[in-house]
PDB file of C-alpha atoms in Angstrom:
ATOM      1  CA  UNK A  27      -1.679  -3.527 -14.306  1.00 78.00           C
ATOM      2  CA  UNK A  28       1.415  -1.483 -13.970  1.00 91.00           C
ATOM      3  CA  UNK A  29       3.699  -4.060 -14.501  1.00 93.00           C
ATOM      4  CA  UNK A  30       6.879  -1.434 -13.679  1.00 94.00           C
ATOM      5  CA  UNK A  31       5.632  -0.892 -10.448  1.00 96.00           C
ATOM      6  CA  UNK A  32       5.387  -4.583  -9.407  1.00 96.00           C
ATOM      7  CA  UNK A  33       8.595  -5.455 -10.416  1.00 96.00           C
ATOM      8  CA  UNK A  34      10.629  -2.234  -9.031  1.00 97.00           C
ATOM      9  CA  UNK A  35       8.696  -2.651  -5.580  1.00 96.00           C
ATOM     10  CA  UNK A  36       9.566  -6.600  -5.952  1.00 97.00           C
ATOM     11  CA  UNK A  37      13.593  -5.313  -6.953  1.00 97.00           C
ATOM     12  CA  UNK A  38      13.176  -3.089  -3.696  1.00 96.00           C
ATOM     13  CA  UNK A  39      12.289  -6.224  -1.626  1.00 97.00           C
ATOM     14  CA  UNK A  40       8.998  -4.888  -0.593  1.00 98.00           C
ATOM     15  CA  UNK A  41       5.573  -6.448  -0.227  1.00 98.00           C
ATOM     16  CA  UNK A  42       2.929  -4.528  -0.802  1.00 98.00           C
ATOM     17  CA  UNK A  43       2.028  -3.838   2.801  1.00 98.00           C
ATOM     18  CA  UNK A  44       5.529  -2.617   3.354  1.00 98.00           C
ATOM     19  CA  UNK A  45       5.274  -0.161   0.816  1.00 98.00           C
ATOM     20  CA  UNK A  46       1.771   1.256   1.649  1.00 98.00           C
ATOM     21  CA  UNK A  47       3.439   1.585   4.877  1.00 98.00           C
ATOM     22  CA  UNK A  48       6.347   3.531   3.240  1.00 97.00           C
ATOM     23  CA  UNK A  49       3.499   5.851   1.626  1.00 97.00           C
ATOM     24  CA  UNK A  50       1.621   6.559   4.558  1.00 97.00           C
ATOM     25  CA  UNK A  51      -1.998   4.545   2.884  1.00 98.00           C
ATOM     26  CA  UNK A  52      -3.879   2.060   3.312  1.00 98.00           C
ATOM     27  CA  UNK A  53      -2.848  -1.557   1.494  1.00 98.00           C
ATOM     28  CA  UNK A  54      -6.441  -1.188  -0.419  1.00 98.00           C
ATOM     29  CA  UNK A  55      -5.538   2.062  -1.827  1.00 98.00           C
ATOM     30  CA  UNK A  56      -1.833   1.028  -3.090  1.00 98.00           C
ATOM     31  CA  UNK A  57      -3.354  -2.211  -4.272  1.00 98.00           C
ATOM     32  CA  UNK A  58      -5.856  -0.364  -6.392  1.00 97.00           C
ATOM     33  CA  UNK A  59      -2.506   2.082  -7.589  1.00 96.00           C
ATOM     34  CA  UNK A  60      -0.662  -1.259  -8.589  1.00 95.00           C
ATOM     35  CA  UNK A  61      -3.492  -2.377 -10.396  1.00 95.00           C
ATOM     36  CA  UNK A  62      -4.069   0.808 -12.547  1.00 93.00           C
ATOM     37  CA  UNK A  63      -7.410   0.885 -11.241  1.00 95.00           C
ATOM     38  CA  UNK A  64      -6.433   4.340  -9.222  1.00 95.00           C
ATOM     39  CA  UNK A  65      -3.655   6.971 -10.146  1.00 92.00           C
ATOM     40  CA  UNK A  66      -2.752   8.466  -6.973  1.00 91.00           C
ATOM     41  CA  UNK A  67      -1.085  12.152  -6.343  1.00 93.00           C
ATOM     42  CA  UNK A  68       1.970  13.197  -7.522  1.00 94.00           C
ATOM     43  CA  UNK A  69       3.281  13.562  -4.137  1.00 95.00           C
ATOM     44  CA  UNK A  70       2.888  10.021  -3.860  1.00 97.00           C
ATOM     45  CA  UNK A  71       4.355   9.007  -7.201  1.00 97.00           C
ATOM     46  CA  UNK A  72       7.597  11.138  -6.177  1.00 97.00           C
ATOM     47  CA  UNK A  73       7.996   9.513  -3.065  1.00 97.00           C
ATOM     48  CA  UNK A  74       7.595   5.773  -5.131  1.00 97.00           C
ATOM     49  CA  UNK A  75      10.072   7.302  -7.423  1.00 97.00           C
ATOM     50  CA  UNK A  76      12.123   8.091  -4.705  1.00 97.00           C
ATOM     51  CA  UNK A  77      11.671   4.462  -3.101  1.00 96.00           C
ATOM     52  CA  UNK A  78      12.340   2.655  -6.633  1.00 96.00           C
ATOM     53  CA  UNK A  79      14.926   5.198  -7.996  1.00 96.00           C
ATOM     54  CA  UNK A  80      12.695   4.532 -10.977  1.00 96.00           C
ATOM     55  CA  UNK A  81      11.338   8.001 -13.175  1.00 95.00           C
ATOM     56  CA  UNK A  82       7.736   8.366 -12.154  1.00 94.00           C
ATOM     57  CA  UNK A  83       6.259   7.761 -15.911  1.00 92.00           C
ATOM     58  CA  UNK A  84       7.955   4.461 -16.358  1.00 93.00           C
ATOM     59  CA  UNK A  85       6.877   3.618 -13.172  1.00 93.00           C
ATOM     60  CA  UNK A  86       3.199   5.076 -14.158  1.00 90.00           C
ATOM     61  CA  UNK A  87       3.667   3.262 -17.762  1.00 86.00           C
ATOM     62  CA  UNK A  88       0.833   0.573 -17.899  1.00 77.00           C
ATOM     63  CA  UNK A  89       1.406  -0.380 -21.668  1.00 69.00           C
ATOM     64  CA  UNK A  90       4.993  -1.138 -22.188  1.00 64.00           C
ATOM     65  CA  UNK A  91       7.108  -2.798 -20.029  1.00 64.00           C
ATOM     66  CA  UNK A  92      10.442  -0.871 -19.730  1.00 60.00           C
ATOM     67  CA  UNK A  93      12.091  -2.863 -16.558  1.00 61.00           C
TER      68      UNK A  93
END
């Protein structure tokens, strides 16, 4: 799970439909991203970045736990 990504949407007050919304896919698909279970493009991780004001490879980090 990518732990970063949980808490810096959480710290942005979104749910995860809100920020599926935000990134134009489906809830499955940014489920699946939180998860680690899919990596997504890069546009998509720059507009998270963007979102969480959070680098891209922390947000991306699944092993250590940087927030």
């Amino acid at each position: 799970m990518r732990e970063n990504l949980r808490k810096a949407r959480k710290a942005a007050g979104l749910t995860q439909q809100a920020m599926a919304d935000k990134l134009g896919i489906s809830l499955r698909y940014y489920q699946q991203i939180e998860a680690g279970d899919r990596t997504g493009d890069f546009t998509l991780w720059d507009i998270l970045e963007d979102i969480t004001g959070i680098h891209q490879r922390i947000l991306r980090d699944q092993e250590n736990n940087r927030l």
